[in-house]
Coordinates of C-alpha atoms in Angstrom, one line a residue:
M289 CA -53.6 -22.2 -7.1
V290 CA -51.4 -21.7 -4.1
V291 CA -48.4 -24.0 -3.7
K292 CA -46.6 -24.1 -0.3
L293 CA -42.9 -25.0 -0.3
Q294 CA -42.0 -26.7 3.0
R295 CA -38.3 -27.2 1.9
P296 CA -37.2 -24.2 -0.2
I297 CA -34.5 -24.8 -2.7
L298 CA -32.0 -22.2 -4.0
V299 CA -31.9 -22.1 -7.7
G300 CA -31.1 -19.2 -10.0
G301 CA -30.3 -18.2 -13.6
L302 CA -31.3 -20.6 -16.2
G303 CA -32.5 -23.2 -13.7
L304 CA -35.2 -20.9 -12.2
S305 CA -36.2 -19.6 -15.6
F306 CA -36.5 -23.1 -17.0
S307 CA -38.5 -24.3 -14.0
L308 CA -41.0 -21.3 -14.2
W309 CA -41.4 -21.9 -17.9
M310 CA -42.2 -25.6 -17.3
L311 CA -44.7 -24.8 -14.6
D312 CA -46.4 -22.3 -16.8
S313 CA -46.6 -24.8 -19.6
W314 CA -48.0 -27.5 -17.4
H315 CA -50.5 -25.2 -15.6
D316 CA -53.5 -26.2 -17.8
S317 CA -52.8 -29.9 -17.7
I318 CA -51.9 -30.3 -14.0
V319 CA -54.7 -30.0 -11.6
Q320 CA -52.8 -30.5 -8.4
V321 CA -49.1 -30.1 -7.9
G322 CA -47.7 -31.4 -4.7
E323 CA -44.4 -30.6 -3.0
F324 CA -42.7 -33.5 -4.7
G325 CA -43.8 -32.6 -8.2
L326 CA -42.7 -28.9 -7.8
L327 CA -39.4 -29.7 -6.2
S328 CA -38.7 -32.3 -8.9
A329 CA -39.4 -29.7 -11.6
L330 CA -37.1 -27.2 -9.8
A331 CA -34.4 -29.9 -9.4
V332 CA -34.5 -30.6 -13.1
G333 CA -34.2 -26.9 -14.0
G334 CA -31.5 -26.4 -11.4
G335 CA -29.7 -29.5 -12.5
L336 CA -29.5 -28.2 -16.1
W337 CA -28.2 -24.9 -14.9
L338 CA -25.6 -26.6 -12.7
F339 CA -24.6 -28.8 -15.6
Q340 CA -23.9 -25.8 -17.7
Q341 CA -21.8 -24.4 -14.9
N342 CA -19.9 -27.6 -14.4
R343 CA -18.1 -27.5 -17.7
P344 CA -14.3 -28.2 -17.6
K345 CA -13.5 -24.6 -18.6
D346 CA -14.3 -23.6 -15.0
S347 CA -11.6 -25.9 -13.7
L348 CA -9.1 -24.6 -16.2
K349 CA -9.8 -20.9 -15.6
Q350 CA -7.8 -20.9 -12.4
L351 CA -4.8 -22.1 -14.3
D352 CA -5.4 -19.7 -17.2
D353 CA -5.2 -16.8 -14.7
M354 CA -1.7 -17.9 -13.6
L355 CA 0.6 -16.2 -16.0
V356 CA 3.5 -18.7 -15.7
D357 CA 5.8 -19.9 -18.4
R358 CA 9.1 -21.7 -18.4
A359 CA 11.1 -18.4 -18.6
T360 CA 9.3 -17.0 -15.6
V361 CA 10.0 -20.1 -13.6
E362 CA 13.6 -20.2 -14.6
S363 CA 13.9 -16.5 -13.5
A364 CA 12.4 -17.4 -10.1
I365 CA 14.9 -20.3 -9.7
A366 CA 17.7 -17.9 -10.6
K367 CA 16.6 -15.4 -7.9
T368 CA 16.4 -18.1 -5.3
E369 CA 19.9 -19.2 -6.3
T370 CA 21.1 -15.6 -5.8
V371 CA 19.9 -15.6 -2.2
I372 CA 21.6 -19.0 -1.6
N373 CA 24.9 -17.7 -3.1
Q374 CA 24.7 -14.6 -1.0
L375 CA 24.3 -16.7 2.1
A376 CA 27.3 -18.7 1.1
Q377 CA 29.3 -15.5 0.6
E378 CA 28.4 -14.1 4.0
S379 CA 28.5 -17.4 5.9
E380 CA 30.4 -20.0 3.9
N381 CA 30.1 -22.6 6.6
H382 CA 26.4 -22.1 7.3
P383 CA 24.8 -25.5 8.3
A384 CA 21.8 -25.0 5.9
L385 CA 23.9 -24.5 2.8
Q386 CA 24.2 -28.1 1.6
T387 CA 20.5 -28.8 1.9
L388 CA 19.6 -25.5 0.1
R389 CA 22.0 -26.3 -2.7
E390 CA 20.5 -29.8 -3.2
Q391 CA 17.0 -28.4 -3.3
I392 CA 17.9 -25.7 -5.8
A393 CA 19.5 -28.3 -8.1
Q394 CA 16.4 -30.4 -7.9
L395 CA 14.2 -27.5 -8.9
S396 CA 15.9 -27.2 -12.3
L397 CA 15.1 -30.9 -12.9
E398 CA 11.5 -30.4 -12.0
L399 CA 10.8 -28.3 -15.0
D400 CA 10.7 -31.3 -17.3
R401 CA 8.9 -33.6 -14.9
Q402 CA 6.1 -35.7 -16.6
E403 CA 4.2 -37.2 -13.7
I404 CA 1.4 -35.0 -12.1
K405 CA 1.3 -35.2 -8.3
V406 CA -2.3 -34.9 -7.0
A407 CA -3.1 -34.4 -3.3
V408 CA -6.4 -35.7 -2.1
T409 CA -7.3 -33.9 1.1
G410 CA -10.2 -32.9 3.4
G411 CA -11.6 -33.6 6.8
K412 CA -12.3 -37.0 8.4
S413 CA -14.7 -39.5 6.8
V414 CA -15.2 -37.6 3.5
G415 CA -14.2 -40.5 1.3
K416 CA -10.6 -39.7 0.4
S417 CA -9.4 -43.3 0.3
T418 CA -12.4 -44.6 -1.6
L419 CA -12.2 -41.8 -4.2
I420 CA -8.5 -42.6 -4.8
Q421 CA -9.3 -46.2 -5.4
V422 CA -12.1 -45.4 -7.9
L423 CA -10.0 -42.8 -9.7
K424 CA -7.1 -45.2 -10.2
Q425 CA -9.5 -47.6 -11.9
N426 CA -11.2 -44.9 -14.1
L427 CA -8.7 -42.2 -14.8
E428 CA -7.3 -42.7 -18.4
T429 CA -4.0 -40.9 -17.6
Q430 CA -3.5 -42.8 -14.3
N431 CA 0.0 -43.9 -15.4
L432 CA 1.1 -40.3 -15.4
V433 CA -0.8 -39.2 -12.3
S434 CA 0.2 -39.9 -8.7
L435 CA -2.7 -39.7 -6.2
E436 CA -1.7 -39.2 -2.6
E437 CA -4.0 -39.1 0.3
T438 CA -3.2 -36.6 3.1
T439 CA -3.7 -36.9 6.8
P440 CA -7.2 -35.7 7.7
L441 CA -7.6 -31.9 8.3
F442 CA -9.5 -30.3 11.2
R443 CA -8.7 -33.0 13.7
E444 CA -8.7 -30.4 16.6
T445 CA -5.7 -32.0 18.2
G446 CA -4.4 -28.7 19.5
D447 CA -1.2 -29.0 17.6
N448 CA 0.0 -27.6 14.3
S449 CA -1.2 -30.6 12.3
D450 CA -3.2 -28.7 9.7
A451 CA -0.2 -26.5 8.9
V452 CA 1.9 -29.7 8.4
V453 CA -0.7 -31.2 6.1
L454 CA -0.9 -28.0 4.0
A455 CA 2.9 -27.8 3.8
E456 CA 2.7 -31.3 2.2
V457 CA -0.1 -30.2 -0.1
A458 CA 2.0 -27.3 -1.3
K459 CA 4.4 -29.8 -2.9
S460 CA 1.6 -31.2 -5.2
D461 CA 0.6 -30.0 -8.6
F462 CA -3.1 -30.2 -8.1
V463 CA -5.5 -30.6 -5.1
I464 CA -8.7 -32.5 -4.9
F465 CA -10.4 -31.1 -1.8
L466 CA -13.3 -33.3 -0.5
T467 CA -16.3 -32.3 1.5
N468 CA -19.5 -34.2 2.2
G469 CA -21.8 -31.3 2.7
D470 CA -21.9 -27.5 2.7
L471 CA -18.6 -25.9 3.7
T472 CA -17.7 -25.3 7.3
D473 CA -15.8 -22.1 8.1
S474 CA -12.6 -24.1 8.6
E475 CA -13.0 -25.8 5.2
F476 CA -13.7 -22.4 3.5
Q477 CA -10.7 -20.7 5.1
T478 CA -8.4 -23.6 4.0
L479 CA -9.7 -23.4 0.5
Q480 CA -9.0 -19.6 0.5
Q481 CA -5.4 -20.4 1.7
L482 CA -4.9 -22.7 -1.2
K483 CA -6.2 -20.1 -3.6
A484 CA -3.9 -17.4 -2.2
A485 CA -1.0 -19.8 -2.6
N486 CA -1.8 -20.3 -6.3
Q487 CA -2.6 -24.0 -5.6
P488 CA -4.8 -25.3 -8.5
T489 CA -7.7 -26.9 -6.6
I490 CA -11.1 -28.6 -7.4
L491 CA -13.7 -28.9 -4.7
V492 CA -15.5 -32.3 -4.7
F493 CA -18.9 -32.7 -3.0
N494 CA -18.7 -36.4 -2.3
K495 CA -21.5 -38.7 -0.9
Q496 CA -24.1 -36.6 -2.7
D497 CA -26.3 -39.8 -2.8
Q498 CA -26.8 -39.5 0.9
Y499 CA -29.1 -36.5 0.4
L500 CA -32.5 -36.1 -1.3
A501 CA -32.3 -34.8 -4.8
D502 CA -33.4 -31.3 -3.9
E503 CA -31.0 -31.1 -0.9
S504 CA -28.1 -32.3 -3.0
A505 CA -28.8 -29.7 -5.7
S506 CA -29.1 -27.0 -3.1
I507 CA -25.8 -27.9 -1.5
L508 CA -24.0 -28.0 -4.8
L509 CA -25.4 -24.6 -5.8
S510 CA -24.3 -23.2 -2.5
L511 CA -20.8 -24.6 -3.0
K512 CA -20.6 -23.1 -6.5
Q513 CA -21.7 -19.7 -5.3
R514 CA -19.1 -19.6 -2.5
M515 CA -16.3 -21.0 -4.6
Q516 CA -17.3 -19.3 -7.9
G517 CA -17.5 -22.6 -9.8
N518 CA -14.9 -25.3 -10.0
V519 CA -17.0 -27.7 -8.0
V520 CA -18.3 -31.2 -8.9
A521 CA -20.5 -33.7 -7.1
T522 CA -19.6 -37.4 -6.8
A523 CA -20.6 -40.6 -5.0
A524 CA -17.4 -42.6 -4.9
S525 CA -19.1 -45.3 -2.9
P526 CA -22.9 -45.1 -3.4
I527 CA -25.2 -46.5 -0.7
A528 CA -26.3 -50.0 -1.5
I529 CA -29.9 -50.3 -2.7
K530 CA -32.4 -53.0 -2.1
V531 CA -33.5 -54.9 -5.3
R532 CA -36.7 -56.9 -5.3
K533 CA -37.7 -59.5 -7.9
H534 CA -41.1 -61.0 -8.2
E535 CA -41.1 -64.6 -9.5
A536 CA -43.9 -66.1 -11.6
D537 CA -45.0 -68.4 -8.7
G538 CA -45.5 -65.3 -6.5
A539 CA -42.2 -65.6 -4.6
V540 CA -40.2 -62.5 -3.9
Q541 CA -36.4 -62.4 -3.9
E542 CA -34.6 -59.4 -2.3
W543 CA -30.9 -58.6 -2.2
M544 CA -28.7 -55.5 -1.8
E545 CA -26.9 -54.2 -4.9
Q546 CA -23.9 -51.8 -5.0
P547 CA -24.4 -49.1 -7.6
T548 CA -21.6 -48.0 -9.8
A549 CA -19.5 -45.1 -8.5
D550 CA -20.7 -41.7 -9.8
I551 CA -17.5 -39.9 -10.7
Q552 CA -18.0 -39.3 -14.4
Q553 CA -17.9 -35.5 -14.1
L554 CA -14.8 -35.5 -12.0
T555 CA -12.9 -37.8 -14.3
Q556 CA -13.9 -35.6 -17.2
H557 CA -12.7 -32.5 -15.4
L558 CA -9.4 -34.1 -14.4
G559 CA -8.9 -35.6 -17.9
E560 CA -9.3 -32.1 -19.5
I561 CA -7.0 -30.5 -17.0
F562 CA -4.2 -33.1 -17.2
A563 CA -4.4 -33.2 -21.0
Q564 CA -4.4 -29.5 -21.6
Q565 CA -2.4 -28.1 -18.6
R566 CA 0.1 -30.8 -17.7
Q567 CA 3.1 -28.6 -18.4
R568 CA 1.7 -25.5 -16.7
L569 CA 0.8 -27.5 -13.6
V570 CA 4.4 -28.5 -13.3
W571 CA 5.6 -25.0 -13.8
V572 CA 3.2 -23.5 -11.3
T573 CA 4.4 -26.0 -8.7
T574 CA 8.1 -25.4 -9.5
M575 CA 7.4 -21.7 -9.2
R576 CA 5.8 -22.2 -5.8
K577 CA 8.6 -24.4 -4.5
A578 CA 11.2 -21.8 -5.7
G579 CA 9.3 -19.1 -3.7
L580 CA 9.3 -21.3 -0.6
L581 CA 12.9 -22.1 -0.9
K582 CA 13.8 -18.5 -1.5
A583 CA 11.9 -17.5 1.7
E584 CA 13.8 -20.2 3.6
A585 CA 17.2 -19.1 2.3
K586 CA 16.3 -15.4 3.0
N587 CA 15.4 -16.3 6.6
W588 CA 18.8 -17.9 7.1
L589 CA 20.5 -14.9 5.5
N590 CA 18.6 -12.4 7.5
G591 CA 19.5 -14.4 10.7
T592 CA 23.1 -14.2 9.8
R593 CA 22.9 -10.5 9.1
R594 CA 21.0 -9.8 12.2
D595 CA 23.7 -11.5 14.3
R596 CA 26.2 -9.0 12.7
A597 CA 23.8 -6.0 13.1
T598 CA 22.9 -6.4 16.7
P599 CA 26.4 -5.5 18.1
I600 CA 26.5 -2.4 15.8
I601 CA 23.1 -1.2 17.1
E602 CA 24.2 -1.7 20.7
Q603 CA 27.5 0.2 20.0
Y604 CA 25.7 3.2 18.7
Q605 CA 23.0 3.2 21.3
W606 CA 25.6 3.6 24.0
I607 CA 27.5 6.3 22.0
A608 CA 24.2 8.2 21.7
A609 CA 23.5 7.8 25.4
A610 CA 26.9 9.1 26.4
A611 CA 26.6 12.1 24.0
A612 CA 23.2 13.1 25.3
F613 CA 24.2 12.5 28.9
A614 CA 27.3 14.7 28.6
N615 CA 25.4 17.5 26.8
P616 CA 21.8 17.4 28.0
V617 CA 19.2 18.9 25.6
P618 CA 15.5 19.4 25.8
A619 CA 13.6 16.1 25.5
L620 CA 12.0 16.8 22.1
D621 CA 15.4 17.7 20.6
I622 CA 16.9 14.5 21.6
L623 CA 17.3 13.4 18.0
A624 CA 20.1 15.9 17.7
T625 CA 22.2 12.8 17.9
A626 CA 21.3 12.3 14.2
A627 CA 24.9 12.4 13.2
I628 CA 25.5 9.3 15.3
N629 CA 22.4 7.6 13.8
A630 CA 23.6 8.5 10.3
Q631 CA 26.8 6.5 10.8
M632 CA 24.8 3.6 12.2
V633 CA 22.6 3.8 9.0
M634 CA 25.8 3.5 6.9
D635 CA 27.1 0.5 8.9
L636 CA 23.8 -1.3 8.8
G637 CA 23.3 -0.5 5.1
K638 CA 26.6 -2.3 4.3
I639 CA 25.4 -5.5 6.0
Y640 CA 22.1 -5.5 4.0
Q641 CA 23.6 -4.5 0.7
Q642 CA 22.1 -1.0 1.0
K643 CA 25.1 1.2 0.3
F644 CA 24.5 4.7 1.5
S645 CA 26.8 7.7 1.1
L646 CA 27.2 9.9 4.2
E647 CA 24.8 12.4 2.8
Q648 CA 22.2 9.7 2.0
A649 CA 22.6 8.2 5.5
Q650 CA 22.0 11.6 7.1
T651 CA 18.9 12.0 5.0
V652 CA 17.7 8.5 6.2
A653 CA 18.5 9.3 9.8
G654 CA 16.7 12.7 9.5
T655 CA 13.7 11.0 7.9
M656 CA 13.5 8.5 10.8
G657 CA 13.8 11.2 13.3
S658 CA 11.0 13.2 11.8
L659 CA 8.8 10.1 11.7
M660 CA 9.5 9.4 15.4
L661 CA 8.5 13.0 16.3
K662 CA 5.3 12.8 14.1
L663 CA 4.3 9.5 15.6
G664 CA 4.9 10.8 19.1
L665 CA 7.5 8.1 19.9
V666 CA 10.0 10.5 21.3
E667 CA 7.6 11.9 23.9
L668 CA 6.2 8.5 24.7
S669 CA 9.6 6.9 25.3
T670 CA 10.8 9.9 27.4
K671 CA 7.7 9.7 29.6
A672 CA 8.0 6.0 30.1
I673 CA 11.7 6.2 31.0
S674 CA 11.1 9.1 33.3
T675 CA 8.4 7.1 35.1
V676 CA 10.9 4.3 35.8
L677 CA 13.7 6.7 36.9
K678 CA 11.5 8.8 39.2
S679 CA 11.5 5.9 41.7
N680 CA 15.0 7.3 42.8
A681 CA 15.1 11.0 43.2
V682 CA 18.9 11.3 43.6
T683 CA 19.5 9.6 40.3
F684 CA 16.6 11.4 38.5
V685 CA 18.2 14.8 39.0
A686 CA 21.7 13.7 38.2
G687 CA 22.9 15.3 35.0
G688 CA 21.2 14.2 31.8
V689 CA 20.2 10.6 32.8
V690 CA 16.7 10.8 31.2
Q691 CA 18.1 12.3 28.0
G692 CA 20.9 9.7 27.9
V693 CA 18.7 6.7 28.5
S694 CA 16.1 8.1 26.0
A695 CA 18.8 8.7 23.3
A696 CA 20.0 5.1 23.8
Y697 CA 16.5 3.7 23.6
L698 CA 15.5 5.7 20.5
T699 CA 18.7 4.8 18.7
R700 CA 18.0 1.2 19.5
V701 CA 14.5 1.5 18.1
A702 CA 15.8 3.2 15.0
G703 CA 18.4 0.5 14.4
L704 CA 16.0 -2.4 14.9
S705 CA 13.5 -0.7 12.6
L706 CA 16.1 -0.4 9.9
V707 CA 17.1 -4.0 10.3
E708 CA 13.4 -5.1 10.0
Y709 CA 12.9 -2.8 7.0
F710 CA 15.9 -4.0 5.2
Q711 CA 14.9 -7.6 5.8
Q712 CA 11.7 -7.0 3.9
Q713 CA 13.6 -5.8 0.8
E714 CA 14.5 -8.1 -2.1
I715 CA 17.9 -9.7 -1.8
A716 CA 20.2 -8.3 -4.4
I717 CA 23.6 -6.7 -4.7
D718 CA 23.5 -2.9 -4.6
S719 CA 19.7 -3.0 -4.3
G720 CA 19.3 0.8 -4.1
T721 CA 18.8 3.5 -1.5
G722 CA 15.2 4.6 -2.0
L723 CA 13.0 4.4 1.1
N724 CA 9.3 3.5 1.2
L725 CA 8.2 6.0 3.8
E726 CA 4.9 4.2 4.5
N727 CA 6.6 0.9 5.1
L728 CA 9.2 2.6 7.2
R729 CA 6.5 4.3 9.3
Q730 CA 4.7 1.0 9.9
T731 CA 7.9 -0.7 10.8
L732 CA 8.8 2.0 13.3
Q733 CA 5.5 1.8 15.0
R734 CA 5.6 -2.0 15.2
V735 CA 9.2 -2.1 16.6
F736 CA 8.4 0.6 19.1
Q737 CA 5.4 -1.3 20.4
Q738 CA 7.4 -4.5 20.6
N739 CA 10.0 -2.7 22.8
Q740 CA 7.5 -0.9 25.1
Q741 CA 6.9 -3.8 27.4
I742 CA 7.5 -2.7 31.0
G743 CA 9.8 -5.6 31.7
F744 CA 12.1 -4.7 28.8
L745 CA 12.1 -1.0 29.7
Q746 CA 13.0 -1.8 33.3
G747 CA 15.9 -3.9 32.2
F748 CA 17.1 -1.4 29.6
V749 CA 17.0 1.5 32.2
K750 CA 19.1 -0.6 34.6
Q751 CA 21.7 -1.3 31.9
S752 CA 21.7 2.3 30.8
V753 CA 22.2 3.8 34.2
K754 CA 25.1 1.5 35.0
R755 CA 26.9 2.8 31.9
L756 CA 26.1 6.4 32.4
L757 CA 26.7 7.0 36.1
P758 CA 30.2 7.2 37.5
E759 CA 31.5 4.3 39.6
V760 CA 31.2 6.4 42.8
Q761 CA 27.4 6.4 42.3
Q762 CA 27.0 2.6 42.1
V763 CA 25.7 2.6 45.6
E764 CA 22.8 4.7 44.4
V765 CA 22.3 2.4 41.4
V766 CA 21.4 -0.4 43.8
G767 CA 18.4 1.7 44.8
I768 CA 17.3 1.9 41.2
Q769 CA 17.7 -1.8 40.7
K770 CA 15.5 -2.6 43.7
A771 CA 12.9 -0.1 42.6
V772 CA 12.6 -1.2 39.0
G773 CA 13.3 -4.9 39.4

């Protein structure tokens, strides 16, 4: 007997095995099996398999993988407070300090919070409001659970609305993410973001009643495969069905009847989670908030430090320029100004709590010089600067202009790279002097590329030439300004 499937269904594991066993058992008693009969059998087998996969432990596994306890969270809060205190020490009148201090004080109180905050989110028309209403009526622990609907995601308004919604979601303890079909790429990427942020989430396939049984099972299986479990199907507001009653006298009565909401699996999942993991949910959220607050405080601190570092970098770039201009050296030996860079390393290190001795600073400066040579930054910068300067022959041959401008430029790149590298480090007092050479190499390349734009180079050359050439040559400088401007 040949059976042709016009609408294939994806089933696997126990579901497929169970279905094949059933078909084999029925083979002798069934003469003809149509599409409906076969698909129903597959749906039954697939449904049993999906039921096994839908056990609450899948929803709890994500939390079990998060190794968070009270001591860990308290440590994270303490580290955040260290950054805030450091900002207060370095900028006692900083405008963000009061808000930061209020937020860090609130975090300590969060540890003993009893209410669970649940964000219900997803795209438009997926049933968020209806699901919240039904859950409030059926969730046993509703008095300790706050369900909040977010603004719809994926509205394609051209603004940053999705990021705003996700920032609000990050403040919740648990996320119910709704979809009404197989995942779009935008939905999948958003779920991955939530996972990366350690945001406990359950995916809800709502409005499953709007599909045929085999279609619904196929979608649910696809969702489970993509999300590795932690998915349930619901029908928060099932489609009304027509009921027909035949009377004894032959009359027929018809009316539309609203089925009961199908959310039993979801309420079971949520009940298990909130009963077993209430405290951990609060700790995970507090940990996440501490991390976000620490990042905000660190950004303010880095901004303050950068304001102090910028004049130092400019000071040393012009010292290096003057030294190279007065004593021209071959282009590839231009980092002979390493002694100047070493002093800059010490001064910048003090700002970023990286206290170097002179010997250590010389080692750092030498390491950066070697990296610049290996990466070809010295040669590339010299060629770029020479190209700009060649537009004026008189100036080009005057003394060591190329060497001077190149020395200033490379010193600037080295200083900015150090600042960016230091900003990536953990905020702490006396945080050490070891360098991660791979991170430093990547930082050098990134900063060099950012400062290679022709507009920046032209402006930098103008400024450098003004400083290097004597006043009597200012007439010739005008020619350069016209050529490069």
